[in-house]
mmCIF file of C-alpha atoms in Angstrom:
data_model
loop_
_atom_site.group_PDB
_atom_site.id
_atom_site.type_symbol
_atom_site.label_atom_id
_atom_site.label_comp_id
_atom_site.label_asym_id
_atom_site.label_seq_id
_atom_site.Cartn_x
_atom_site.Cartn_y
_atom_site.Cartn_z
ATOM 1 C CA MET A 1 -59.946 -65.243 -40.696
ATOM 2 C CA VAL A 2 -61.804 -65.813 -43.940
ATOM 3 C CA LEU A 3 -63.465 -69.509 -44.841
ATOM 4 C CA SER A 4 -60.684 -71.025 -46.935
ATOM 5 C CA GLU A 5 -57.959 -70.591 -44.891
ATOM 6 C CA VAL A 6 -59.405 -72.864 -42.247
ATOM 7 C CA GLY A 7 -58.046 -75.773 -44.107
ATOM 8 C CA SER A 8 -54.990 -74.331 -44.612
ATOM 9 C CA ALA A 9 -51.258 -75.635 -43.454
ATOM 10 C CA GLU A 10 -50.675 -72.250 -42.649
ATOM 11 C CA LYS A 11 -50.540 -71.108 -38.854
ATOM 12 C CA VAL A 12 -53.192 -69.131 -37.473
ATOM 13 C CA GLU A 13 -53.109 -65.747 -35.167
ATOM 14 C CA SER A 14 -55.921 -66.882 -32.223
ATOM 15 C CA THR A 15 -55.154 -63.877 -30.013
ATOM 16 C CA PRO A 16 -52.584 -61.009 -30.216
ATOM 17 C CA GLY A 17 -49.281 -62.444 -30.064
ATOM 18 C CA THR A 18 -50.492 -65.982 -30.187
ATOM 19 C CA THR A 19 -50.124 -68.784 -32.501
ATOM 20 C CA GLN A 20 -52.316 -71.495 -32.989
ATOM 21 C CA GLU A 21 -51.461 -74.473 -35.944
ATOM 22 C CA PRO A 22 -54.565 -74.735 -38.447
ATOM 23 C CA GLU A 23 -57.022 -77.816 -37.367
ATOM 24 C CA ALA A 24 -56.653 -80.172 -40.906
ATOM 25 C CA ALA A 25 -60.801 -80.368 -40.936
ATOM 26 C CA ILE A 26 -60.195 -81.196 -44.817
ATOM 27 C CA ASP A 27 -58.307 -84.054 -44.191
ATOM 28 C CA HIS A 28 -60.629 -85.561 -42.032
ATOM 29 C CA PRO A 29 -63.914 -87.048 -42.946
ATOM 30 C CA VAL A 30 -67.491 -85.340 -41.673
ATOM 31 C CA CYS A 31 -67.539 -87.604 -39.127
ATOM 32 C CA CYS A 32 -64.277 -86.748 -38.058
ATOM 33 C CA LEU A 33 -64.022 -83.249 -37.182
ATOM 34 C CA PRO A 34 -63.100 -81.720 -34.419
ATOM 35 C CA SER A 35 -65.323 -80.893 -31.573
ATOM 36 C CA THR A 36 -65.004 -77.343 -32.340
ATOM 37 C CA SER A 37 -66.541 -76.746 -35.762
ATOM 38 C CA ASN A 38 -69.717 -77.946 -37.999
ATOM 39 C CA ILE A 39 -70.415 -79.728 -40.687
ATOM 40 C CA TYR A 40 -69.351 -77.200 -42.986
ATOM 41 C CA ASN A 41 -65.454 -76.995 -41.653
ATOM 42 C CA VAL A 42 -66.910 -73.554 -39.828
ATOM 43 C CA PRO A 43 -65.602 -73.393 -36.081
ATOM 44 C CA ILE A 44 -68.915 -72.930 -33.879
ATOM 45 C CA ASP A 45 -68.200 -69.673 -32.690
ATOM 46 C CA LEU A 46 -67.966 -68.087 -35.972
ATOM 47 C CA ALA A 47 -71.199 -69.841 -37.183
ATOM 48 C CA VAL A 48 -72.085 -68.644 -33.915
ATOM 49 C CA ASP A 49 -71.393 -64.970 -34.798
ATOM 50 C CA LEU A 50 -72.531 -65.929 -38.548
ATOM 51 C CA SER A 51 -75.739 -66.739 -37.249
ATOM 52 C CA GLN A 52 -75.810 -63.246 -35.201
ATOM 53 C CA LEU A 53 -75.037 -62.157 -38.500
ATOM 54 C CA GLU A 54 -77.894 -63.307 -40.054
ATOM 55 C CA ILE A 55 -80.118 -62.705 -36.964
ATOM 56 C CA ALA A 56 -79.382 -58.542 -37.876
ATOM 57 C CA LEU A 57 -79.473 -58.908 -41.868
ATOM 58 C CA VAL A 58 -83.133 -60.622 -41.027
ATOM 59 C CA LYS A 59 -83.865 -57.454 -38.816
ATOM 60 C CA GLU A 60 -82.208 -54.891 -41.177
ATOM 61 C CA LEU A 61 -83.738 -56.315 -43.699
ATOM 62 C CA ALA A 62 -87.558 -56.098 -42.545
ATOM 63 C CA GLU A 63 -86.359 -52.952 -40.722
ATOM 64 C CA LYS A 64 -86.264 -52.163 -44.316
ATOM 65 C CA THR A 65 -88.990 -53.484 -45.553
ATOM 66 C CA LYS A 66 -91.440 -52.009 -42.803
ATOM 67 C CA LEU A 67 -89.800 -48.970 -43.585
ATOM 68 C CA LYS A 68 -90.579 -48.986 -47.840
ATOM 69 C CA GLU A 69 -93.802 -50.630 -47.395
ATOM 70 C CA SER A 70 -95.112 -47.061 -45.266
ATOM 71 C CA LYS A 71 -93.296 -45.172 -48.110
ATOM 72 C CA VAL A 72 -95.136 -46.808 -50.344
ATOM 73 C CA ILE A 73 -98.341 -46.575 -48.653
ATOM 74 C CA ASN A 74 -97.688 -43.036 -47.722
ATOM 75 C CA LEU A 75 -96.999 -42.442 -51.809
ATOM 76 C CA GLN A 76 -100.217 -44.787 -52.535
ATOM 77 C CA ASN A 77 -101.972 -41.568 -50.008
ATOM 78 C CA GLU A 78 -99.982 -38.937 -52.207
ATOM 79 C CA GLU A 79 -101.299 -40.464 -55.010
ATOM 80 C CA SER A 80 -104.920 -40.624 -54.053
ATOM 81 C CA LYS A 81 -104.714 -37.136 -53.024
ATOM 82 C CA LEU A 82 -103.190 -36.096 -56.258
ATOM 83 C CA LYS A 83 -106.357 -38.244 -57.975
ATOM 84 C CA ARG A 84 -108.349 -36.525 -56.236
ATOM 85 C CA TYR A 85 -106.985 -32.802 -56.557
ATOM 86 C CA TRP A 86 -106.728 -34.069 -59.842
ATOM 87 C CA LYS A 87 -110.465 -34.338 -60.325
ATOM 88 C CA THR A 88 -111.071 -31.396 -58.494
ATOM 89 C CA SER A 89 -109.065 -28.901 -60.663
ATOM 90 C CA LYS A 90 -110.371 -31.084 -63.383
ATOM 91 C CA THR A 91 -113.775 -30.621 -62.102
ATOM 92 C CA ASN A 92 -113.251 -26.642 -61.838
ATOM 93 C CA PHE A 93 -111.423 -26.532 -64.950
ATOM 94 C CA ASP A 94 -114.760 -27.480 -66.690
ATOM 95 C CA LYS A 95 -116.850 -25.069 -64.216
ATOM 96 C CA LEU A 96 -114.555 -22.288 -65.145
ATOM 97 C CA SER A 97 -114.250 -23.076 -68.831
ATOM 98 C CA LEU A 98 -118.652 -23.459 -69.085
ATOM 99 C CA LEU A 99 -118.438 -20.244 -67.349
ATOM 100 C CA GLN A 100 -116.581 -18.521 -70.204
ATOM 101 C CA ILE A 101 -118.791 -20.002 -72.750
ATOM 102 C CA GLN A 102 -121.986 -18.837 -70.502
ATOM 103 C CA LYS A 103 -120.718 -15.388 -69.855
ATOM 104 C CA SER A 104 -119.866 -15.211 -73.534
ATOM 105 C CA GLU A 105 -123.823 -16.159 -74.415
ATOM 106 C CA VAL A 106 -124.308 -13.416 -71.676
ATOM 107 C CA ALA A 107 -122.149 -11.096 -73.637
ATOM 108 C CA ALA A 108 -123.812 -11.835 -76.612
ATOM 109 C CA LYS A 109 -127.458 -11.827 -75.626
ATOM 110 C CA LYS A 110 -126.558 -7.383 -73.841
ATOM 111 C CA GLN A 111 -125.117 -7.315 -77.019
ATOM 112 C CA VAL A 112 -128.332 -7.856 -78.562
ATOM 113 C CA LEU A 113 -130.126 -6.087 -75.398
ATOM 114 C CA GLU A 114 -128.657 -3.712 -75.577
ATOM 115 C CA SER A 115 -129.635 -3.188 -79.890
ATOM 116 C CA ASN A 116 -133.304 -3.571 -78.900
ATOM 117 C CA LEU A 117 -132.913 -0.930 -76.365
ATOM 118 C CA GLN A 118 -131.560 1.260 -79.103
ATOM 119 C CA SER A 119 -134.282 0.146 -81.403
ATOM 120 C CA ILE A 120 -136.835 0.489 -78.613
ATOM 121 C CA ILE A 121 -134.997 4.129 -78.119
ATOM 122 C CA MET A 122 -135.135 5.835 -81.607
ATOM 123 C CA GLU A 123 -139.258 4.227 -81.431
ATOM 124 C CA LYS A 124 -139.465 6.194 -78.909
ATOM 125 C CA GLY A 125 -137.902 9.331 -80.528
ATOM 126 C CA VAL A 126 -140.715 8.841 -83.839
ATOM 127 C CA VAL A 127 -142.734 8.092 -81.108
ATOM 128 C CA GLU A 128 -141.568 11.430 -79.486
ATOM 129 C CA ASN A 129 -141.972 13.385 -82.445
ATOM 130 C CA SER A 130 -145.241 11.977 -83.693
ATOM 131 C CA ILE A 131 -146.840 12.930 -80.378
ATOM 132 C CA VAL A 132 -145.795 16.634 -81.022
ATOM 133 C CA ILE A 133 -146.925 16.529 -84.466
ATOM 134 C CA LEU A 134 -150.071 15.044 -83.387
ATOM 135 C CA GLN A 135 -150.646 17.351 -80.513
ATOM 136 C CA LYS A 136 -150.112 20.644 -82.810
ATOM 137 C CA GLN A 137 -152.148 18.696 -85.298
ATOM 138 C CA ARG A 138 -154.544 18.825 -82.705
ATOM 139 C CA MET A 139 -154.129 22.258 -81.531
ATOM 140 C CA GLU A 140 -154.631 23.462 -84.830
ATOM 141 C CA HIS A 141 -157.987 21.294 -86.270
ATOM 142 C CA ILE A 142 -159.324 22.749 -82.181
ATOM 143 C CA SER A 143 -158.343 26.611 -83.741
ATOM 144 C CA LEU A 144 -159.935 25.490 -87.170
ATOM 145 C CA VAL A 145 -163.184 24.465 -85.145
ATOM 146 C CA GLU A 146 -163.380 27.260 -83.274
ATOM 147 C CA ALA A 147 -163.195 29.561 -86.106
ATOM 148 C CA ALA A 148 -165.155 27.229 -88.383
ATOM 149 C CA GLU A 149 -167.812 27.149 -84.877
ATOM 150 C CA LYS A 150 -167.612 31.052 -84.831
ATOM 151 C CA ASP A 151 -168.118 31.255 -88.391
ATOM 152 C CA ALA A 152 -170.858 29.671 -88.414
ATOM 153 C CA VAL A 153 -172.360 31.180 -85.372
ATOM 154 C CA GLU A 154 -171.534 34.804 -87.810
ATOM 155 C CA ALA A 155 -173.128 33.506 -90.285
ATOM 156 C CA GLU A 156 -175.987 32.004 -88.976
ATOM 157 C CA GLU A 157 -176.491 35.876 -87.305
ATOM 158 C CA ASN A 158 -175.752 37.218 -90.745
ATOM 159 C CA TYR A 159 -178.085 34.647 -92.289
ATOM 160 C CA GLU A 160 -180.817 36.084 -89.285
ATOM 161 C CA GLU A 161 -180.323 39.689 -89.873
ATOM 162 C CA ALA A 162 -180.240 38.833 -93.834
ATOM 163 C CA VAL A 163 -183.957 36.593 -93.416
ATOM 164 C CA GLN A 164 -184.846 39.369 -91.419
ATOM 165 C CA GLU A 165 -183.940 42.616 -92.884
ATOM 166 C CA PRO A 166 -186.594 42.069 -95.784
ATOM 167 C CA LYS A 167 -189.795 41.869 -93.911
ATOM 168 C CA SER A 168 -188.485 44.655 -92.818
#
């Protein structure tokens, strides 16, 4: 039954197969309403159905509200997880960037050290060559000293012979 039909003059089918005349509640003032309706011209059984429907709707709305609240809480938890993940990722990215900078610095230092090593190796080669030259010069000086000593011994012997010959 539709609310607009309550006060109409048409016959309304209340149960299948039976008809009854609608109550003319609109024609009566509020104080003279029949006992089967309330001040809104709605039959009491329909008003009860509407209140039960209202209770059911309130319960459904409460359930949906709880569901939405739990979804909001889940979304907030997910958001906080994502924020933590973002912070961790950003921190890791910053660490990675720092490590890459340090890696390039280490590579530059390695190149400098390798260049220094090459210089040291070249200097070592020069020093080794100098040592070889000095050893050769030392050997030459030793042989010259030995030759000079030998010559000195011969000269002394010759001198002694020469000095002794005139006396004899």
